[in-house]
Short mmCIF file of C-alpha atoms in Angstrom, two decimals:
data_model
loop_
_atom_site.label_atom_id
_atom_site.label_comp_id
_atom_site.label_asym_id
_atom_site.label_seq_id
_atom_site.Cartn_x
_atom_site.Cartn_y
_atom_site.Cartn_z
CA MET Z 10 11.10 66.39 183.50
CA ASN Z 11 8.59 69.38 184.08
CA ARG Z 12 7.21 68.05 187.86
CA THR Z 13 4.33 70.21 187.73
CA MET Z 14 2.68 69.01 184.65
CA LEU Z 15 2.78 65.50 184.75
CA PRO Z 16 -0.20 64.47 182.74
CA GLY Z 17 -2.61 62.41 185.25
CA LEU Z 18 -2.56 59.43 182.92
CA ALA Z 19 1.39 59.69 182.98
CA LEU Z 20 1.22 59.70 186.67
CA THR Z 21 -1.42 57.10 187.17
CA ALA Z 22 0.82 54.79 184.88
CA LEU Z 23 3.92 55.17 187.23
CA LEU Z 24 1.98 54.93 190.14
CA ALA Z 25 0.61 51.28 189.12
CA THR Z 26 3.24 49.62 187.05
CA TYR Z 27 6.40 51.33 188.67
CA ALA Z 28 5.54 51.24 192.03
CA PRO Z 29 8.35 48.75 193.33
CA VAL Z 30 10.63 51.02 191.35
CA LEU Z 31 9.24 54.45 192.65
CA ALA Z 32 9.89 53.04 196.42
CA GLN Z 33 13.76 52.95 195.47
CA SER Z 34 13.44 56.36 193.57
CA ALA Z 35 13.28 59.64 196.12
CA ASP Z 36 13.29 61.66 193.31
CA GLN Z 37 10.49 59.89 191.57
CA SER Z 38 8.72 60.02 194.80
CA ALA Z 39 8.96 63.65 195.47
CA VAL Z 40 7.71 64.14 191.58
CA ILE Z 41 4.57 62.69 192.84
CA ALA Z 42 4.42 63.70 196.24
CA GLU Z 43 4.89 67.16 194.41
CA ARG Z 44 1.79 66.62 191.68
CA ILE Z 45 -0.60 65.75 194.13
CA ALA Z 46 0.03 68.67 196.46
CA GLU Z 47 -0.82 70.74 193.43
CA LEU Z 48 -4.05 68.74 192.41
CA LYS Z 49 -5.07 68.99 196.44
CA LYS Z 50 -4.63 72.90 196.38
CA ARG Z 51 -6.50 73.44 192.90
CA ALA Z 52 -9.06 71.20 194.40
CA ILE Z 53 -9.28 73.19 197.52
CA GLU Z 54 -9.79 76.20 194.58
CA GLY Z 55 -12.24 74.31 193.03
CA VAL Z 56 -14.38 74.10 195.84
CA ASP Z 57 -13.86 77.42 196.83
CA ALA Z 58 -15.65 78.88 193.21
CA ARG Z 59 -18.16 76.69 193.60
CA ALA Z 60 -19.17 78.20 197.27
CA LYS Z 61 -22.02 80.01 196.06
CA LEU Z 62 -23.62 76.96 194.90
CA ALA Z 63 -22.73 75.16 197.88
CA GLN Z 64 -24.66 77.98 199.85
CA GLU Z 65 -27.41 77.69 197.20
CA MET Z 66 -27.83 74.14 197.35
CA ASN Z 67 -27.51 74.32 201.39
CA ASP Z 68 -30.47 76.75 201.52
CA SER Z 69 -32.82 75.30 199.01
CA ILE Z 70 -32.67 71.16 200.67
CA PHE Z 71 -33.06 73.87 204.03
CA SER Z 72 -35.98 74.68 202.54
CA PHE Z 73 -37.69 71.75 201.35
CA GLY Z 74 -37.48 70.23 204.14
CA GLU Z 75 -39.13 66.63 203.62
CA LEU Z 76 -39.59 63.57 205.47
CA ALA Z 77 -38.47 60.09 205.06
CA PHE Z 78 -39.11 58.37 201.97
CA GLN Z 79 -40.59 61.85 200.47
CA GLU Z 80 -37.14 63.50 199.38
CA PHE Z 81 -39.05 64.22 196.01
CA GLU Z 82 -37.96 67.67 195.80
CA THR Z 83 -34.59 67.28 196.97
CA SER Z 84 -33.84 64.67 194.82
CA LYS Z 85 -35.20 65.97 191.70
CA TYR Z 86 -33.47 69.40 192.65
CA ILE Z 87 -29.90 67.28 193.08
CA THR Z 88 -30.25 65.53 190.24
CA ALA Z 89 -30.39 68.11 188.04
CA ILE Z 90 -27.51 70.02 188.99
CA LEU Z 91 -25.75 67.11 188.05
CA GLU Z 92 -27.10 65.79 184.93
CA LYS Z 93 -26.39 69.79 183.78
CA ASN Z 94 -22.82 69.06 184.81
CA GLY Z 95 -22.82 65.86 182.41
CA PHE Z 96 -23.29 62.92 185.45
CA THR Z 97 -25.79 60.30 184.44
CA ILE Z 98 -28.47 59.85 186.22
CA GLU Z 99 -29.95 56.20 187.50
CA ARG Z 100 -33.45 56.93 189.44
CA ASN Z 101 -35.38 55.11 191.54
CA VAL Z 102 -32.90 51.96 192.60
CA ALA Z 103 -33.37 49.55 195.27
CA GLY Z 104 -37.13 50.39 195.15
CA LEU Z 105 -36.47 53.91 196.64
CA PRO Z 106 -38.58 56.51 194.55
CA THR Z 107 -36.20 59.12 196.06
CA GLY Z 108 -32.80 56.89 195.31
CA TRP Z 109 -30.64 57.44 192.72
CA VAL Z 110 -27.38 57.02 191.70
CA ALA Z 111 -25.08 59.74 189.61
CA LYS Z 112 -21.83 58.80 187.82
CA TRP Z 113 -19.48 60.44 185.79
CA GLY Z 114 -15.93 59.44 184.29
CA SER Z 115 -15.48 55.79 183.61
CA GLY Z 116 -13.12 53.01 184.69
CA GLY Z 117 -11.61 52.72 188.11
CA PRO Z 118 -11.05 53.48 190.38
CA VAL Z 119 -14.74 54.20 191.55
CA ILE Z 120 -15.21 57.02 194.50
CA ALA Z 121 -18.64 56.87 195.97
CA LEU Z 122 -19.92 60.05 197.65
CA GLY Z 123 -22.69 59.96 199.93
CA SER Z 124 -24.66 61.84 202.35
CA ASP Z 125 -28.08 61.55 204.05
CA ILE Z 126 -31.06 64.37 202.54
CA ASP Z 127 -34.22 63.63 204.66
CA CYS Z 128 -35.48 65.59 207.68
CA LEU Z 129 -37.75 64.91 211.05
CA PRO Z 130 -41.03 65.51 212.08
CA LYS Z 131 -41.80 68.78 213.54
CA ALA Z 132 -38.81 70.53 213.45
CA SER Z 133 -39.89 73.03 211.20
CA GLN Z 134 -37.80 76.29 212.38
CA LYS Z 135 -36.69 79.57 210.99
CA PRO Z 136 -32.75 79.69 210.51
CA GLY Z 137 -30.55 82.41 211.81
CA VAL Z 138 -32.98 83.07 215.08
CA ALA Z 139 -31.87 82.16 218.76
CA TYR Z 140 -35.33 81.19 219.81
CA HIS Z 141 -38.01 78.93 218.74
CA ALA Z 142 -39.94 80.08 215.53
CA PRO Z 143 -41.23 77.54 213.29
CA LEU Z 144 -41.22 78.55 209.68
CA VAL Z 145 -44.31 75.84 209.40
CA GLU Z 146 -46.01 75.54 212.58
CA GLY Z 147 -45.97 71.53 213.36
CA ALA Z 148 -44.29 70.99 209.94
CA PRO Z 149 -41.49 68.78 209.38
CA GLY Z 150 -37.67 70.25 209.19
CA HIS Z 151 -33.91 70.28 209.10
CA GLY Z 152 -33.32 69.34 213.10
CA GLU Z 153 -30.33 67.47 212.67
CA GLY Z 154 -28.97 69.16 209.52
CA HIS Z 155 -29.29 66.78 206.63
CA ASN Z 156 -29.76 69.29 204.46
CA SER Z 157 -25.98 70.68 203.97
CA GLY Z 158 -24.31 66.80 203.14
CA GLN Z 159 -25.46 66.75 199.45
CA ALA Z 160 -24.60 70.21 198.63
CA LEU Z 161 -21.02 69.20 199.99
CA ASN Z 162 -20.43 66.56 197.74
CA VAL Z 163 -22.15 67.86 194.55
CA VAL Z 164 -19.28 70.83 194.90
CA ALA Z 165 -16.47 68.37 195.97
CA ALA Z 166 -17.46 66.49 193.03
CA LEU Z 167 -17.56 69.12 190.72
CA ALA Z 168 -14.26 70.57 191.78
CA MET Z 169 -12.64 67.03 191.13
CA LYS Z 170 -14.37 66.53 187.49
CA GLU Z 171 -12.91 69.71 186.53
CA ILE Z 172 -9.27 68.25 187.50
CA MET Z 173 -10.06 64.74 185.68
CA GLU Z 174 -10.97 66.14 182.81
CA ARG Z 175 -8.11 68.77 182.27
CA GLU Z 176 -5.56 66.04 183.58
CA LYS Z 177 -7.12 63.22 182.00
CA ILE Z 178 -7.28 61.11 185.02
CA PRO Z 179 -9.09 57.71 184.89
CA GLY Z 180 -11.63 56.93 187.35
CA THR Z 181 -15.26 57.27 188.06
CA ILE Z 182 -17.34 59.91 190.56
CA MET Z 183 -20.14 58.43 192.03
CA LEU Z 184 -22.79 59.88 194.19
CA TRP Z 185 -25.83 58.85 196.38
CA PRO Z 186 -28.42 59.82 198.71
CA GLY Z 187 -29.30 58.66 202.01
CA VAL Z 188 -33.00 57.94 201.91
CA ALA Z 189 -35.11 58.21 204.56
CA GLU Z 190 -31.59 57.84 207.07
CA GLU Z 191 -33.90 58.90 210.02
CA LEU Z 192 -35.61 55.79 210.00
CA VAL Z 193 -32.68 54.15 209.06
CA ALA Z 194 -34.59 52.30 206.30
CA GLY Z 195 -33.07 52.88 202.87
CA LYS Z 196 -28.85 52.00 202.52
CA ALA Z 197 -29.91 48.17 203.71
CA TYR Z 198 -31.72 48.18 200.68
CA MET Z 199 -29.17 49.78 197.83
CA VAL Z 200 -26.66 47.12 199.66
CA ARG Z 201 -28.75 44.04 199.18
CA ASP Z 202 -29.58 45.66 195.10
CA GLY Z 203 -25.92 45.84 194.15
CA VAL Z 204 -25.72 49.31 194.29
CA PHE Z 205 -21.87 49.78 195.79
CA ASN Z 206 -20.93 46.68 193.21
CA GLY Z 207 -17.39 47.33 191.75
CA VAL Z 208 -17.33 50.58 193.62
CA ASP Z 209 -14.01 50.92 195.48
CA ALA Z 210 -14.37 53.46 198.45
CA VAL Z 211 -17.01 55.17 199.92
CA LEU Z 212 -16.68 58.98 201.36
CA PHE Z 213 -19.92 59.87 203.25
CA THR Z 214 -20.45 63.14 204.72
CA HIS Z 215 -22.80 64.06 208.07
CA VAL Z 216 -22.91 67.26 209.43
CA GLY Z 217 -21.48 68.06 212.88
CA ASN Z 218 -19.83 70.81 214.90
CA ASN Z 219 -16.14 69.93 214.10
CA LEU Z 220 -14.33 68.48 210.96
CA GLN Z 221 -12.78 65.28 211.85
CA THR Z 222 -13.06 61.69 211.04
CA ALA Z 223 -12.63 57.93 212.72
CA TRP Z 224 -11.46 54.55 211.89
CA GLY Z 225 -12.70 51.02 213.97
CA GLN Z 226 -16.11 50.68 215.42
CA PRO Z 227 -17.35 54.40 217.32
CA ASN Z 228 -19.68 54.34 219.83
CA GLY Z 229 -23.61 53.24 218.88
CA THR Z 230 -25.40 50.35 217.58
CA GLY Z 231 -26.59 48.83 215.41
CA LEU Z 232 -30.80 48.28 215.44
CA VAL Z 233 -33.73 45.82 214.03
CA SER Z 234 -36.64 48.73 213.06
CA VAL Z 235 -39.67 46.49 213.09
CA GLU Z 236 -43.87 47.07 213.60
CA TYR Z 237 -45.68 44.45 214.93
CA SER Z 238 -49.27 44.35 213.66
CA PHE Z 239 -52.06 42.55 215.47
CA LYS Z 240 -55.41 41.54 214.39
CA GLY Z 241 -58.53 40.99 216.96
CA GLU Z 242 -62.24 40.98 216.10
CA ALA Z 243 -64.05 44.20 216.97
CA ALA Z 244 -67.07 44.31 219.63
CA HIS Z 245 -69.43 47.02 221.65
CA SER Z 246 -67.16 47.66 224.31
CA ALA Z 247 -69.99 47.94 226.44
CA ALA Z 248 -72.48 45.78 225.31
CA ALA Z 249 -70.79 43.09 224.54
CA PRO Z 250 -67.41 43.02 225.37
CA TRP Z 251 -66.61 39.55 225.52
CA ARG Z 252 -67.56 38.67 221.96
CA GLY Z 253 -64.40 41.27 220.80
CA ARG Z 254 -60.61 40.29 220.87
CA SER Z 255 -58.67 43.52 221.62
CA ALA Z 256 -55.68 44.10 219.06
CA LEU Z 257 -54.41 46.54 221.68
CA ASP Z 258 -54.39 43.81 224.28
CA GLY Z 259 -51.84 42.14 222.34
CA VAL Z 260 -49.72 45.56 221.45
CA GLU Z 261 -49.50 46.24 225.47
CA LEU Z 262 -49.02 42.85 226.52
CA MET Z 263 -46.35 42.78 224.15
CA ASN Z 264 -45.02 46.10 225.54
CA ILE Z 265 -45.00 44.55 229.10
CA GLY Z 266 -43.69 40.91 228.34
CA TRP Z 267 -40.41 43.36 226.35
CA ASN Z 268 -40.04 45.65 229.51
CA MET Z 269 -40.01 42.79 231.74
CA ARG Z 270 -37.38 40.89 229.82
CA ARG Z 271 -35.37 44.54 229.18
CA GLU Z 272 -34.13 43.44 232.81
CA HIS Z 273 -32.31 40.11 231.59
CA LEU Z 274 -30.83 41.54 228.35
CA ARG Z 275 -27.46 43.10 228.21
CA PRO Z 276 -26.88 46.55 229.12
CA GLU Z 277 -25.53 47.81 225.83
CA GLN Z 278 -28.95 47.29 224.07
CA ARG Z 279 -30.99 49.98 223.16
CA SER Z 280 -35.15 49.41 222.34
CA HIS Z 281 -38.32 51.97 222.27
CA TYR Z 282 -41.45 51.73 220.76
CA VAL Z 283 -43.90 54.31 219.70
CA ILE Z 284 -47.76 52.58 219.27
CA THR Z 285 -48.18 53.43 215.92
CA ASP Z 286 -51.86 52.38 215.90
CA GLY Z 287 -54.23 51.73 218.93
CA GLY Z 288 -57.81 51.98 217.87
CA ASP Z 289 -60.28 53.74 216.83
CA GLN Z 290 -62.17 55.03 219.42
CA PRO Z 291 -63.05 54.10 223.15
CA ASN Z 292 -66.41 52.36 222.79
CA VAL Z 293 -65.17 49.71 220.12
CA VAL Z 294 -62.90 46.94 220.94
CA PRO Z 295 -59.80 47.68 218.40
CA PRO Z 296 -59.96 44.89 216.06
CA GLU Z 297 -56.20 46.39 214.67
CA ALA Z 298 -53.49 48.21 217.07
CA SER Z 299 -49.66 48.28 215.42
CA VAL Z 300 -46.26 49.04 217.65
CA TRP Z 301 -43.25 50.09 216.18
CA TYR Z 302 -40.07 48.82 217.25
CA PHE Z 303 -35.79 50.22 217.53
CA ILE Z 304 -34.34 47.33 218.83
CA ARG Z 305 -30.69 48.17 218.87
CA GLU Z 306 -27.49 46.00 219.74
CA GLN Z 307 -23.43 46.73 219.48
CA ASP Z 308 -23.02 43.45 217.34
CA PHE Z 309 -24.85 41.07 214.44
CA GLU Z 310 -24.97 38.38 217.00
CA ASN Z 311 -26.67 40.29 219.65
CA ILE Z 312 -29.30 42.27 217.37
CA ARG Z 313 -30.52 38.82 216.00
CA LYS Z 314 -30.84 37.51 219.13
CA ASN Z 315 -32.77 40.46 220.69
CA PHE Z 316 -34.69 40.79 217.52
CA GLU Z 317 -36.02 36.58 217.96
CA ILE Z 318 -36.71 37.40 221.47
CA ALA Z 319 -39.18 40.32 220.44
CA ASN Z 320 -40.58 38.48 217.86
CA THR Z 321 -41.04 35.59 220.64
CA ILE Z 322 -43.04 37.98 222.87
CA SER Z 323 -44.77 39.44 220.33
CA GLU Z 324 -46.21 35.68 219.61
CA ALA Z 325 -46.63 34.93 222.88
CA ALA Z 326 -48.86 38.18 223.19
CA ALA Z 327 -50.73 37.11 220.42
CA LYS Z 328 -51.79 33.39 222.39
CA MET Z 329 -52.79 35.57 225.42
CA THR Z 330 -55.63 37.73 224.11
CA ASP Z 331 -56.63 35.00 220.97
CA THR Z 332 -55.17 37.52 217.99
CA THR Z 333 -52.69 37.11 215.48
CA VAL Z 334 -50.00 39.09 215.00
CA THR Z 335 -47.75 39.85 212.05
CA ARG Z 336 -44.67 41.55 211.33
CA ARG Z 337 -42.58 44.23 208.89
CA ILE Z 338 -39.18 45.26 208.60
CA ILE Z 339 -38.98 48.72 207.94
CA GLY Z 340 -35.41 48.96 208.39
CA THR Z 341 -32.08 47.81 209.84
CA ALA Z 342 -28.63 49.11 210.26
CA ALA Z 343 -25.27 47.70 211.21
CA PRO Z 344 -22.89 48.35 213.23
CA ARG Z 345 -20.43 50.95 211.96
CA HIS Z 346 -16.68 49.98 211.41
CA PHE Z 347 -14.80 52.28 209.29
CA ASN Z 348 -11.86 51.91 207.16
CA LYS Z 349 -8.10 53.11 209.03
CA PRO Z 350 -5.86 53.70 206.13
CA ILE Z 351 -8.59 55.53 204.81
CA ALA Z 352 -9.34 57.63 207.50
CA GLU Z 353 -5.75 58.22 207.74
CA ALA Z 354 -5.54 60.07 204.40
CA ALA Z 355 -8.31 62.40 205.42
CA TYR Z 356 -7.43 63.23 208.59
CA THR Z 357 -4.19 64.62 206.91
CA ASN Z 358 -6.19 66.73 204.69
CA ILE Z 359 -8.42 67.83 207.20
CA GLN Z 360 -5.50 69.15 208.94
CA GLN Z 361 -4.42 71.15 205.91
CA VAL Z 362 -7.94 72.72 205.81
CA GLY Z 363 -8.17 73.65 209.26
CA LEU Z 364 -11.39 75.01 211.39
CA PRO Z 365 -13.50 77.97 209.95
CA GLN Z 366 -12.33 81.26 210.79
CA TRP Z 367 -15.78 82.05 212.85
CA THR Z 368 -16.75 85.43 213.13
CA GLU Z 369 -17.93 87.75 216.32
CA ASP Z 370 -21.45 87.72 214.91
CA GLU Z 371 -21.01 83.75 214.63
CA GLN Z 372 -19.87 82.70 217.84
CA ALA Z 373 -22.49 85.01 219.35
CA PHE Z 374 -25.14 82.90 217.52
CA ALA Z 375 -23.56 79.87 218.62
CA LYS Z 376 -23.87 80.99 222.46
CA ALA Z 377 -27.19 82.33 222.11
CA VAL Z 378 -28.52 79.36 220.52
CA GLN Z 379 -26.78 76.98 223.34
CA ARG Z 380 -28.22 79.56 225.66
CA THR Z 381 -31.72 78.67 224.59
CA VAL Z 382 -31.68 74.94 225.17
CA LYS Z 383 -29.45 75.36 228.17
CA GLY Z 384 -26.10 73.74 227.02
CA LYS Z 385 -22.89 74.59 227.20
CA GLU Z 386 -22.65 78.09 226.33
CA GLU Z 387 -18.91 78.07 224.52
CA GLY Z 388 -19.88 78.53 220.89
CA LEU Z 389 -18.19 77.03 217.81
CA ALA Z 390 -15.41 74.57 217.92
CA THR Z 391 -11.66 76.50 217.47
CA GLU Z 392 -9.30 73.49 217.62
CA LEU Z 393 -9.95 70.24 215.72
CA LYS Z 394 -10.23 67.14 217.48
CA LYS Z 395 -7.50 64.80 217.69
CA PHE Z 396 -7.51 61.61 215.52
CA GLU Z 397 -6.84 58.70 218.15
CA PRO Z 398 -7.64 55.05 217.89
CA PRO Z 399 -11.34 53.47 218.52
CA VAL Z 400 -11.84 53.17 222.02
CA GLU Z 401 -11.52 49.37 222.92
CA LYS Z 402 -14.50 48.52 224.44
CA PRO Z 403 -17.62 51.20 222.87
CA GLU Z 404 -20.31 52.28 224.31
CA SER Z 405 -23.82 51.88 223.06
CA GLY Z 406 -26.02 54.96 221.38
CA GLY Z 407 -27.41 56.10 218.28
CA SER Z 408 -27.17 53.93 214.67
CA ASP Z 409 -26.58 54.92 211.26
CA ASP Z 410 -27.72 52.43 208.16
CA ILE Z 411 -24.23 53.55 207.07
CA GLY Z 412 -23.26 50.73 208.94
CA ASP Z 413 -24.32 48.35 206.34
CA ILE Z 414 -21.87 50.06 203.43
CA SER Z 415 -19.20 49.92 205.68
CA TRP Z 416 -19.30 46.41 205.76
CA THR Z 417 -19.68 46.06 202.03
CA VAL Z 418 -17.24 48.83 200.43
CA PRO Z 419 -13.42 50.66 202.64
CA THR Z 420 -15.80 53.52 204.14
CA ILE Z 421 -15.17 56.03 206.27
CA THR Z 422 -17.79 58.88 207.82
CA LEU Z 423 -16.63 62.79 207.69
CA ASN Z 424 -18.40 65.60 210.08
CA TYR Z 425 -17.95 68.78 209.27
CA PRO Z 426 -18.80 71.73 211.34
CA SER Z 427 -22.00 73.57 210.09
CA ASN Z 428 -24.06 73.22 213.46
CA ILE Z 429 -23.79 73.74 217.02
CA PRO Z 430 -21.82 72.34 219.50
CA ASN Z 431 -23.65 70.79 223.41
CA LEU Z 432 -27.37 70.83 221.12
CA PRO Z 433 -29.58 68.18 221.71
CA GLY Z 434 -30.15 66.87 218.93
CA HIS Z 435 -33.35 65.30 216.52
CA HIS Z 436 -34.36 68.90 217.35
CA TRP Z 437 -35.57 72.36 216.14
CA SER Z 438 -32.62 74.06 217.55
CA ASN Z 439 -29.73 71.73 215.44
CA ALA Z 440 -31.99 73.37 212.68
CA MET Z 441 -31.15 77.25 213.80
CA SER Z 442 -27.40 77.28 211.89
CA MET Z 443 -28.04 75.21 208.93
CA ALA Z 444 -29.11 77.94 206.53
CA THR Z 445 -26.78 80.53 207.89
CA PRO Z 446 -23.02 81.37 207.13
CA ILE Z 447 -21.77 78.79 209.45
CA ALA Z 448 -23.67 76.23 207.93
CA HIS Z 449 -22.33 77.38 204.70
CA LYS Z 450 -18.56 77.50 206.30
CA GLY Z 451 -18.69 74.12 207.26
CA VAL Z 452 -19.80 72.54 203.81
CA VAL Z 453 -17.05 74.51 202.59
CA ALA Z 454 -14.60 73.35 204.71
CA GLY Z 455 -16.02 69.75 204.61
CA ALA Z 456 -15.94 69.89 200.51
CA LYS Z 457 -12.08 70.78 200.28
CA VAL Z 458 -11.37 67.12 202.15
CA ILE Z 459 -13.53 65.19 200.82
CA ALA Z 460 -12.21 66.31 197.30
CA MET Z 461 -8.64 66.15 198.37
CA THR Z 462 -9.28 62.92 199.76
CA THR Z 463 -10.85 61.87 196.45
CA VAL Z 464 -6.91 62.89 195.21
CA ASP Z 465 -5.22 60.82 197.25
CA LEU Z 466 -8.09 57.48 196.35
CA LEU Z 467 -7.67 58.32 192.49
CA MET Z 468 -3.73 58.82 192.54
CA LYS Z 469 -2.30 56.60 195.21
CA PRO Z 470 -2.82 53.21 194.60
CA ASP Z 471 -1.19 51.71 197.25
CA LEU Z 472 -3.63 53.62 199.18
CA LEU Z 473 -6.50 51.46 198.15
CA ALA Z 474 -4.58 48.33 198.64
CA GLN Z 475 -4.08 49.20 201.99
CA ALA Z 476 -7.63 50.06 202.22
CA LYS Z 477 -8.77 46.55 200.73
CA GLU Z 478 -6.47 44.76 203.24
CA TYR Z 479 -7.41 46.16 205.91
CA PHE Z 480 -11.17 45.96 205.26
CA THR Z 481 -10.61 42.11 204.08
CA LYS Z 482 -7.92 41.12 206.91
CA ASP Z 483 -8.42 43.55 210.57
CA GLN Z 484 -12.31 44.76 209.84
CA GLN Z 485 -13.54 41.26 209.16
CA LYS Z 486 -11.12 39.64 211.80
CA GLY Z 487 -13.89 40.07 215.01
CA GLN Z 488 -17.34 39.33 212.97
CA THR Z 489 -18.44 39.49 208.97
CA TYR Z 490 -21.59 41.07 207.76
CA VAL Z 491 -25.63 39.65 208.44
CA PRO Z 492 -28.04 41.48 206.32
CA MET Z 493 -31.45 41.83 208.34
CA ILE Z 494 -33.49 42.15 205.38
CA THR Z 495 -34.59 39.17 202.82
CA ALA Z 496 -35.03 39.49 199.24
CA GLU Z 497 -38.61 39.71 200.13
CA ASP Z 498 -38.52 42.43 202.08
CA LYS Z 499 -39.50 45.94 200.66
CA PRO Z 500 -38.93 49.81 201.29
CA GLN Z 501 -41.99 50.89 203.01
CA VAL Z 502 -42.35 54.17 200.71
CA HIS Z 503 -46.02 55.11 202.04
CA ILE Z 504 -44.44 56.19 205.26
CA ASN Z 505 -44.88 60.01 205.90
CA ALA Z 506 -46.88 60.28 202.84
CA ASP Z 507 -49.62 61.93 204.63
CA ILE Z 508 -47.76 64.02 206.77
CA MET Z 509 -46.12 65.83 203.63
CA ALA Z 510 -49.08 66.07 201.52
CA GLN Z 511 -50.70 67.96 204.95
CA TYR Z 512 -47.59 69.96 205.48
CA ARG Z 513 -46.32 70.62 201.78
CA PRO Z 514 -48.79 72.91 200.26
CA GLU Z 515 -47.79 75.60 203.02
CA MET Z 516 -44.21 75.03 202.92
CA LYS Z 517 -44.22 76.04 199.50
CA LYS Z 518 -44.15 79.18 200.32
CA TYR Z 519 -41.01 79.14 201.73
CA TYR Z 520 -39.08 77.53 198.98
CA TYR Z 521 -35.41 78.88 198.44
CA ASP Z 522 -35.20 80.85 195.42
CA PRO Z 523 -31.63 81.95 194.63
CA SER Z 524 -32.15 83.83 191.56
CA LYS Z 525 -34.37 86.44 193.51
CA TYR Z 526 -32.26 86.28 196.56
CA PRO Z 527 -28.69 85.70 197.70
CA THR Z 528 -29.36 83.91 200.29
CA TYR Z 529 -32.18 81.97 202.18
CA LEU Z 530 -31.84 84.62 205.48
CA ASP Z 531 -32.82 87.39 202.83
CA GLN Z 532 -35.62 86.02 201.49
CA LEU Z 533 -36.85 85.47 205.20
CA GLY Z 534 -35.90 89.26 205.97
CA ILE Z 535 -33.83 87.58 208.53
CA LYS Z 536 -30.51 90.12 209.78
CA PHE Z 537 -28.08 87.33 211.16
CA PRO Z 538 -27.69 87.18 214.24
CA VAL Z 539 -30.93 87.41 215.69
CA LEU Z 540 -29.83 86.12 219.27
CA GLU Z 541 -33.33 87.19 221.01
CA LYS Z 542 -37.05 87.00 220.39
CA PRO Z 543 -38.50 90.38 220.02
CA LYS Z 544 -40.45 91.75 222.61
CA ASN Z 545 -43.88 92.85 221.52
#
């Protein structure tokens, strides 16, 4: 038998039909292990062959800089590349104008690769310079690094498509975007509307500063994102204030009530608000006012409990001010829980890939950025983080709506080293590396891990069986998925439209043109790395 040339269909049949026999046959096991190792080697080569595409995609999406629900250029760009490479595209999924699903292949298993695509307000920043320098003053930008994940996934998917075609390996590769993740306002709608029905495993990627994955419940929270809108009656604030009923008073009393109640909530809770409409001008009693809350907790029961408390406080504030109040859900996120067997397989591949080899210039740039934001100056990571069991009592913290998917399909998140340690997060400094060689190397490293883990999922039926068993038995033991949105709730796709309309014309002048420039840094005339602000 030619071990290195065993066809994909034949190997898959061996694995599926004769698993009990193979377990007793050292020779057959060696054949399978050798074949899978060969496929992973080809996956790595396939990613390396597409490193230029990864760089162009990373830099292009960085230059679009689109806020939540307004990722039109980004989605058009990514889907055009996938269509060109034989993927079928379904657009406008789950009521999301920038949502889509791309599929290639046939039958099972179905492996879904996802990553977020939106950016942050007021985070415009030139890449490759270690000081604050907006490309467009006041404009949005990728101050978290969501420009990189789809580049990673597309390159991994194309490498796998090539292998699957050549080796006739059955299965389906599916790609999808995390729309409006910065508002945690997209994935719950995709789950509700069945986007992940029939999917066997989800490999989610998110920018980080090391190459790592995890299983179980990590630190962080789930949440409800909800806006409360009060309505009263306008009047002249000086001439006839008694004829008015202030909606702003309702908002302020709600905030006071919530702040008083915080002391009597669990320490694990996190909650924050902004007044999105406080009236028009001081001499008019505000007839309308709104406040937007993020209500966070660590489990479904307490998220729901705190949400109900906030609803009660809003209604009490309306009664006190003789106004009315309505609420609308903007987004939700479930507490996350990641799959142990898939994470273990991914970490084995992480160990094989390892961290990128950073140059002296890249390390100098990272330290200069850390110095700019008064972070610890230790440069880029040079050692992989250990793969450790989840903490017994997770700490409170941020949220991510990948949590909803993780309670629907066996899911992991892979973090890849395209950003710099010790930065504030959600900040213009986190954009500084995101269209530089640091980001490009991190994307390629992550793509290799995703492609290799896809090989595992396609070629090891026992891995999928173990993942499903963990999902149904271990994960569901403590709590089960409680959707926070109803059939009537709709994505708030109008959000950020005005902001993008204001800034997009100027931002378009800076869109990356890879047909003219090798990198975005070249287009901007930046000689990487720029460690200090030039003196005039």
